mmCIF file of C-alpha atoms in Angstrom:
data_model
loop_
_atom_site.group_PDB
_atom_site.id
_atom_site.type_symbol
_atom_site.label_atom_id
_atom_site.label_comp_id
_atom_site.label_asym_id
_atom_site.label_seq_id
_atom_site.Cartn_x
_atom_site.Cartn_y
_atom_site.Cartn_z
ATOM 1 C CA MET A 1 14.856 -160.497 -112.550
ATOM 2 C CA GLY A 2 14.028 -163.926 -112.120
ATOM 3 C CA THR A 3 10.927 -166.056 -111.260
ATOM 4 C CA LYS A 4 9.558 -164.972 -108.178
ATOM 5 C CA THR A 5 8.646 -167.318 -105.200
ATOM 6 C CA ILE A 6 5.540 -167.877 -103.677
ATOM 7 C CA LEU A 7 5.703 -169.756 -100.140
ATOM 8 C CA ILE A 8 2.531 -170.812 -98.718
ATOM 9 C CA VAL A 9 2.784 -172.692 -95.147
ATOM 10 C CA ASP A 10 -0.288 -174.227 -93.276
ATOM 11 C CA ASP A 11 0.208 -177.046 -90.836
ATOM 12 C CA GLU A 12 -3.169 -178.577 -92.585
ATOM 13 C CA GLN A 13 -1.657 -180.682 -95.263
ATOM 14 C CA THR A 14 -5.176 -180.538 -97.436
ATOM 15 C CA THR A 15 -5.390 -177.067 -97.072
ATOM 16 C CA ARG A 16 -1.404 -176.315 -97.734
ATOM 17 C CA GLN A 17 -1.619 -179.186 -101.493
ATOM 18 C CA GLY A 18 -5.001 -176.897 -102.231
ATOM 19 C CA LEU A 19 -3.545 -173.309 -102.208
ATOM 20 C CA LYS A 20 -0.318 -174.805 -103.558
ATOM 21 C CA LYS A 21 -2.624 -176.391 -106.876
ATOM 22 C CA THR A 22 -5.133 -173.733 -107.245
ATOM 23 C CA LEU A 23 -1.598 -171.026 -107.300
ATOM 24 C CA GLU A 24 0.148 -173.295 -110.093
ATOM 25 C CA ILE A 25 -2.910 -173.608 -112.253
ATOM 26 C CA TRP A 26 -3.132 -169.542 -112.021
ATOM 27 C CA SER A 27 0.124 -169.107 -112.594
ATOM 28 C CA ALA A 28 1.138 -171.430 -115.401
ATOM 29 C CA GLY A 29 4.749 -171.633 -114.785
ATOM 30 C CA LYS A 30 5.431 -168.030 -114.388
ATOM 31 C CA TYR A 31 5.760 -167.817 -110.545
ATOM 32 C CA GLU A 32 7.577 -170.658 -108.475
ATOM 33 C CA ILE A 33 5.180 -171.478 -105.464
ATOM 34 C CA MET A 34 6.415 -173.772 -102.998
ATOM 35 C CA SER A 35 5.021 -174.656 -99.310
ATOM 36 C CA ALA A 36 6.049 -175.505 -95.935
ATOM 37 C CA ALA A 37 4.109 -177.476 -93.206
ATOM 38 C CA ASP A 38 5.074 -175.534 -89.911
ATOM 39 C CA GLY A 39 6.916 -172.335 -89.128
ATOM 40 C CA PRO A 40 10.488 -173.669 -88.591
ATOM 41 C CA GLU A 41 10.041 -175.194 -92.069
ATOM 42 C CA ALA A 42 9.324 -171.819 -93.732
ATOM 43 C CA TYR A 43 12.043 -170.388 -91.686
ATOM 44 C CA GLU A 44 14.597 -172.310 -93.176
ATOM 45 C CA LEU A 45 13.771 -171.733 -96.641
ATOM 46 C CA PHE A 46 13.652 -167.961 -96.364
ATOM 47 C CA SER A 47 17.672 -168.915 -95.540
ATOM 48 C CA LYS A 48 17.941 -170.448 -98.765
ATOM 49 C CA THR A 49 16.036 -168.566 -101.337
ATOM 50 C CA LYS A 50 14.300 -165.350 -101.820
ATOM 51 C CA ILE A 51 10.466 -165.385 -100.750
ATOM 52 C CA HIS A 52 8.573 -162.623 -102.298
ATOM 53 C CA LEU A 53 5.252 -163.456 -101.295
ATOM 54 C CA LEU A 54 4.344 -165.215 -97.806
ATOM 55 C CA ILE A 55 0.853 -166.957 -97.789
ATOM 56 C CA THR A 56 0.870 -167.965 -93.842
ATOM 57 C CA ASP A 57 -1.526 -169.701 -91.579
ATOM 58 C CA ILE A 58 -1.217 -168.547 -87.878
ATOM 59 C CA CYS A 59 -2.356 -171.247 -85.598
ATOM 60 C CA MET A 60 0.440 -173.778 -85.912
ATOM 61 C CA PRO A 61 2.450 -175.769 -83.672
ATOM 62 C CA GLU A 62 5.788 -174.611 -82.614
ATOM 63 C CA MET A 63 5.967 -171.319 -84.166
ATOM 64 C CA ASP A 64 2.319 -169.875 -85.262
ATOM 65 C CA GLY A 65 2.253 -167.385 -88.004
ATOM 66 C CA LEU A 66 2.919 -164.468 -86.006
ATOM 67 C CA LYS A 67 5.837 -165.562 -84.245
ATOM 68 C CA LEU A 68 7.189 -166.669 -87.989
ATOM 69 C CA LEU A 69 6.533 -163.242 -89.091
ATOM 70 C CA GLN A 70 8.463 -161.515 -86.154
ATOM 71 C CA ASN A 71 11.502 -164.110 -86.641
ATOM 72 C CA LEU A 72 11.906 -162.999 -90.185
ATOM 73 C CA LYS A 73 11.397 -159.151 -89.211
ATOM 74 C CA ILE A 74 14.077 -159.522 -86.926
ATOM 75 C CA LYS A 75 16.385 -161.192 -89.331
ATOM 76 C CA GLY A 76 15.658 -158.669 -91.993
ATOM 77 C CA TYR A 77 13.603 -160.336 -94.535
ATOM 78 C CA LYS A 78 11.173 -158.507 -96.189
ATOM 79 C CA PRO A 79 8.382 -160.528 -98.030
ATOM 80 C CA VAL A 80 4.612 -159.640 -98.796
ATOM 81 C CA VAL A 81 2.653 -161.236 -96.262
ATOM 82 C CA ILE A 82 -0.786 -162.883 -96.690
ATOM 83 C CA ILE A 83 -1.966 -163.893 -93.442
ATOM 84 C CA VAL A 84 -4.695 -166.817 -93.641
ATOM 85 C CA SER A 85 -7.080 -167.957 -90.260
ATOM 86 C CA GLY A 86 -10.037 -170.254 -89.356
ATOM 87 C CA HIS A 87 -10.978 -168.285 -87.019
ATOM 88 C CA PRO A 88 -11.387 -164.493 -86.867
ATOM 89 C CA ASN A 89 -9.624 -162.744 -84.281
ATOM 90 C CA PHE A 90 -8.641 -158.891 -83.173
ATOM 91 C CA ASP A 91 -5.803 -159.195 -81.291
ATOM 92 C CA TYR A 92 -4.242 -161.581 -84.019
ATOM 93 C CA ALA A 93 -5.421 -158.950 -86.718
ATOM 94 C CA GLN A 94 -4.285 -155.888 -84.996
ATOM 95 C CA GLU A 95 -0.740 -157.730 -84.432
ATOM 96 C CA ALA A 96 -0.255 -158.836 -88.284
ATOM 97 C CA ILE A 97 -1.354 -155.282 -89.261
ATOM 98 C CA ARG A 98 1.546 -153.690 -86.930
ATOM 99 C CA LEU A 99 3.796 -157.031 -88.845
ATOM 100 C CA GLY A 100 3.288 -155.335 -91.908
ATOM 101 C CA VAL A 101 0.391 -158.044 -93.473
ATOM 102 C CA ILE A 102 -1.200 -156.760 -95.863
ATOM 103 C CA ASN A 103 -4.346 -158.850 -96.164
ATOM 104 C CA TYR A 104 -5.863 -161.169 -93.659
ATOM 105 C CA LEU A 105 -8.259 -163.815 -95.004
ATOM 106 C CA LEU A 106 -10.531 -165.980 -93.428
ATOM 107 C CA LYS A 107 -11.182 -169.833 -93.700
ATOM 108 C CA PRO A 108 -12.585 -171.175 -95.914
ATOM 109 C CA ILE A 109 -11.423 -169.106 -99.042
ATOM 110 C CA SER A 110 -12.826 -169.082 -102.045
ATOM 111 C CA LYS A 111 -10.150 -170.128 -105.094
ATOM 112 C CA GLN A 112 -11.039 -167.022 -106.861
ATOM 113 C CA LYS A 113 -10.560 -164.527 -103.372
ATOM 114 C CA MET A 114 -6.991 -166.156 -102.928
ATOM 115 C CA ILE A 115 -6.183 -165.554 -106.750
ATOM 116 C CA GLU A 116 -7.283 -161.477 -106.461
ATOM 117 C CA ALA A 117 -5.382 -161.512 -103.112
ATOM 118 C CA VAL A 118 -2.088 -162.811 -104.382
ATOM 119 C CA GLU A 119 -2.477 -160.490 -107.399
ATOM 120 C CA GLN A 120 -2.774 -157.555 -105.065
ATOM 121 C CA ALA A 121 -0.011 -158.686 -102.994
ATOM 122 C CA LEU A 122 2.103 -159.220 -106.037
ATOM 123 C CA GLU A 123 1.451 -155.439 -107.086
ATOM 124 C CA THR A 124 2.420 -154.228 -103.813
ATOM 125 C CA GLU A 125 5.607 -156.703 -104.013
ATOM 126 C CA VAL A 126 6.471 -154.711 -107.199
ATOM 127 C CA SER A 127 6.188 -151.201 -105.475
ATOM 128 C CA ILE A 128 8.364 -152.037 -102.830
ATOM 129 C CA GLU A 129 10.807 -153.075 -104.327
ATOM 130 C CA ARG A 130 10.555 -150.116 -106.943
ATOM 131 C CA VAL A 131 11.001 -148.182 -103.362
ATOM 132 C CA ASP A 132 14.112 -150.212 -101.949
ATOM 133 C CA PHE A 133 15.536 -149.611 -105.461
ATOM 134 C CA MET A 134 15.369 -145.841 -105.626
ATOM 135 C CA GLU A 135 16.509 -145.919 -101.917
ATOM 136 C CA LYS A 136 19.614 -147.527 -103.019
ATOM 137 C CA VAL A 137 20.430 -145.219 -106.002
ATOM 138 C CA VAL A 138 18.965 -141.700 -105.406
ATOM 139 C CA ASP A 139 20.858 -138.874 -104.062
ATOM 140 C CA GLN A 140 19.089 -137.107 -101.244
ATOM 141 C CA LYS A 141 20.779 -133.704 -102.026
ATOM 142 C CA LEU A 142 19.788 -134.028 -105.766
ATOM 143 C CA MET A 143 16.603 -135.070 -104.882
ATOM 144 C CA LYS A 144 16.284 -131.739 -102.453
ATOM 145 C CA ILE A 145 17.650 -130.070 -105.749
ATOM 146 C CA ASP A 146 14.692 -131.468 -107.865
ATOM 147 C CA ARG A 147 11.827 -131.005 -105.334
ATOM 148 C CA ARG A 148 12.901 -126.503 -105.214
ATOM 149 C CA ASN A 149 13.525 -126.842 -108.969
ATOM 150 C CA ASP A 150 10.216 -125.073 -109.375
ATOM 151 C CA HIS A 151 11.563 -121.942 -107.323
ATOM 152 C CA SER A 152 14.769 -121.688 -108.956
ATOM 153 C CA LYS A 153 15.782 -119.055 -111.371
ATOM 154 C CA PHE A 154 14.879 -119.436 -114.719
ATOM 155 C CA ALA A 155 18.978 -119.360 -115.478
ATOM 156 C CA ILE A 156 19.469 -122.395 -112.998
ATOM 157 C CA LYS A 157 17.029 -124.694 -114.376
ATOM 158 C CA GLU A 158 18.113 -123.890 -117.989
ATOM 159 C CA ALA A 159 21.640 -124.803 -116.679
ATOM 160 C CA LEU A 160 20.672 -128.041 -114.725
ATOM 161 C CA THR A 161 19.029 -128.908 -118.116
ATOM 162 C CA TYR A 162 21.391 -128.334 -120.298
ATOM 163 C CA VAL A 163 24.224 -130.359 -117.612
ATOM 164 C CA ASN A 164 21.653 -132.989 -117.599
ATOM 165 C CA ASN A 165 21.543 -133.898 -120.755
ATOM 166 C CA ASN A 166 25.237 -133.574 -121.582
ATOM 167 C CA LEU A 167 26.817 -135.775 -118.372
ATOM 168 C CA ASN A 168 28.280 -138.542 -120.902
ATOM 169 C CA ARG A 169 30.863 -136.014 -121.806
ATOM 170 C CA GLN A 170 33.694 -133.514 -120.833
ATOM 171 C CA ILE A 171 31.510 -130.380 -119.370
ATOM 172 C CA THR A 172 32.577 -127.128 -117.797
ATOM 173 C CA LEU A 173 31.375 -124.540 -115.572
ATOM 174 C CA LYS A 174 32.154 -121.883 -118.883
ATOM 175 C CA GLU A 175 29.915 -123.651 -121.117
ATOM 176 C CA VAL A 176 27.267 -124.271 -119.013
ATOM 177 C CA ALA A 177 27.603 -120.576 -117.892
ATOM 178 C CA ASP A 178 28.098 -119.084 -121.493
ATOM 179 C CA SER A 179 24.782 -121.682 -122.770
ATOM 180 C CA VAL A 180 22.650 -119.322 -120.086
ATOM 181 C CA TYR A 181 24.182 -116.175 -121.285
ATOM 182 C CA LEU A 182 26.028 -115.438 -117.806
ATOM 183 C CA ASN A 183 29.271 -114.759 -116.843
ATOM 184 C CA ALA A 184 31.180 -117.605 -115.247
ATOM 185 C CA SER A 185 32.193 -116.532 -112.019
ATOM 186 C CA TYR A 186 28.450 -115.202 -111.520
ATOM 187 C CA PHE A 187 27.114 -118.068 -112.282
ATOM 188 C CA SER A 188 28.939 -119.939 -109.984
ATOM 189 C CA VAL A 189 27.947 -117.887 -107.112
ATOM 190 C CA LEU A 190 24.175 -118.087 -108.397
ATOM 191 C CA PHE A 191 24.523 -121.841 -108.988
ATOM 192 C CA LYS A 192 25.622 -122.759 -105.123
ATOM 193 C CA GLU A 193 23.274 -120.417 -104.016
ATOM 194 C CA GLN A 194 20.424 -121.675 -105.599
ATOM 195 C CA THR A 195 21.177 -125.555 -105.486
ATOM 196 C CA SER A 196 23.246 -125.126 -102.107
ATOM 197 C CA LEU A 197 25.987 -127.784 -104.247
ATOM 198 C CA THR A 198 29.244 -126.454 -106.159
ATOM 199 C CA PHE A 199 28.684 -126.895 -109.801
ATOM 200 C CA SER A 200 31.291 -129.608 -109.185
ATOM 201 C CA GLU A 201 29.652 -131.489 -106.788
ATOM 202 C CA TYR A 202 26.440 -131.336 -108.816
ATOM 203 C CA ILE A 203 27.979 -132.821 -111.792
ATOM 204 C CA THR A 204 29.568 -135.685 -109.529
ATOM 205 C CA ARG A 205 26.755 -136.515 -107.426
ATOM 206 C CA LYS A 206 24.358 -136.477 -111.078
ATOM 207 C CA ARG A 207 27.030 -138.929 -112.772
ATOM 208 C CA LEU A 208 27.560 -141.213 -109.581
ATOM 209 C CA GLN A 209 23.779 -141.436 -109.245
ATOM 210 C CA ILE A 210 23.314 -142.811 -113.015
ATOM 211 C CA ALA A 211 26.692 -145.162 -112.280
ATOM 212 C CA LYS A 212 24.949 -146.988 -109.570
ATOM 213 C CA THR A 213 21.486 -147.486 -111.646
ATOM 214 C CA LEU A 214 23.790 -148.940 -114.642
ATOM 215 C CA LEU A 215 25.426 -151.269 -111.533
ATOM 216 C CA LEU A 216 22.600 -152.731 -110.754
ATOM 217 C CA THR A 217 20.568 -152.659 -114.337
ATOM 218 C CA THR A 218 23.063 -153.968 -116.470
ATOM 219 C CA ASP A 219 26.279 -156.083 -116.877
ATOM 220 C CA SER A 220 28.357 -153.084 -118.417
ATOM 221 C CA GLN A 221 31.645 -153.240 -116.937
ATOM 222 C CA ILE A 222 33.127 -150.202 -114.717
ATOM 223 C CA GLU A 223 35.466 -149.079 -117.661
ATOM 224 C CA GLU A 224 32.051 -148.713 -119.988
ATOM 225 C CA ILE A 225 30.085 -147.397 -117.010
ATOM 226 C CA ALA A 226 32.713 -144.674 -116.332
ATOM 227 C CA LEU A 227 32.803 -143.908 -120.207
ATOM 228 C CA GLU A 228 29.065 -143.344 -120.105
ATOM 229 C CA VAL A 229 29.136 -141.273 -117.305
ATOM 230 C CA GLY A 230 31.652 -139.147 -118.720
ATOM 231 C CA TYR A 231 34.728 -140.172 -117.032
ATOM 232 C CA GLN A 232 37.744 -140.789 -119.302
ATOM 233 C CA THR A 233 39.559 -142.891 -117.100
ATOM 234 C CA SER A 234 37.777 -145.735 -114.923
ATOM 235 C CA LYS A 235 40.475 -145.003 -112.209
ATOM 236 C CA TYR A 236 39.544 -141.543 -111.464
ATOM 237 C CA PHE A 237 35.979 -142.874 -111.474
ATOM 238 C CA ILE A 238 36.586 -145.459 -108.977
ATOM 239 C CA LYS A 239 38.322 -143.025 -106.661
ATOM 240 C CA LEU A 240 35.263 -140.833 -107.277
ATOM 241 C CA PHE A 241 32.804 -143.606 -106.288
ATOM 242 C CA LYS A 242 34.836 -144.350 -103.051
ATOM 243 C CA ASP A 243 35.075 -140.926 -102.021
ATOM 244 C CA TYR A 244 31.089 -140.573 -102.060
ATOM 245 C CA GLU A 245 30.112 -144.178 -101.305
ATOM 246 C CA GLY A 246 32.725 -145.377 -98.800
ATOM 247 C CA ILE A 247 33.280 -148.598 -101.185
ATOM 248 C CA THR A 248 34.380 -149.430 -104.975
ATOM 249 C CA PRO A 249 32.045 -149.567 -107.459
ATOM 250 C CA SER A 250 32.819 -153.377 -108.239
ATOM 251 C CA LYS A 251 31.795 -153.904 -103.967
ATOM 252 C CA TYR A 252 29.061 -151.748 -104.650
ATOM 253 C CA ARG A 253 27.348 -154.166 -107.088
ATOM 254 C CA LYS A 254 28.471 -157.137 -105.302
ATOM 255 C CA MET A 255 26.861 -155.881 -101.969
ATOM 256 C CA VAL A 256 23.650 -154.670 -103.116
ATOM 257 C CA ASN A 257 23.011 -157.873 -105.547
ATOM 258 C CA ALA A 258 23.766 -159.943 -102.351
ATOM 259 C CA GLU A 259 21.043 -158.138 -100.637
ATOM 260 C CA GLU A 260 18.961 -158.851 -103.364
ATOM 261 C CA ILE A 261 19.676 -162.548 -102.888
ATOM 262 C CA GLN A 262 19.460 -162.695 -98.920
ATOM 263 C CA ILE A 263 16.175 -160.553 -98.484
#
């Protein structure tokens, strides 16, 4: 991941420059600190770069801070937000909370308080990114199996562990049934009963979930990923991926990476 960007929006030049200087000294180059003099300028910046943390004043001409947040939300931009205000206003605070603002600071703000708020906001941003990533790769049916695994029969728990440890190679139902000392036919019925998936569908979903993670976290070629998740040919892997996800692995990677850049 590249350098994260913090955007400061305030129509008061002295305040804006002071905050920018404070955060530049604090970040020591770890973060890119940008600034905008008003809402429209800030809104324009969002179309050009990904903003991870937005620090914005409320009272500004043309487009105030809350209107800026409303417009950003409509466009699908999801920065973590700190509001800065010169005066306490319950209505402003209520609307800020509704728009997902995580902190509401009153001017004048000490350097230490601002830095603490920024550090907290960036921790929140990391957590949100993790959740967004999980939503992109996690198979909901597999999650249900994981949740109820504690209530599964011992043989099925053992079988799931065996499968999960051997997904990178060819694996058969009989082999797994043998590993838990069950007849293959009985094992097939029991597996479906306990997981609500057929044995082959479970393996496919599990492999594709790993593949999605590799597509988003590595630069590996499609052929390499196919082999890594147990498919001998990339052609078959691509067909399965498209059947389940609706797009090819290459398009999936491009689409999600594009979202990462734009949002």
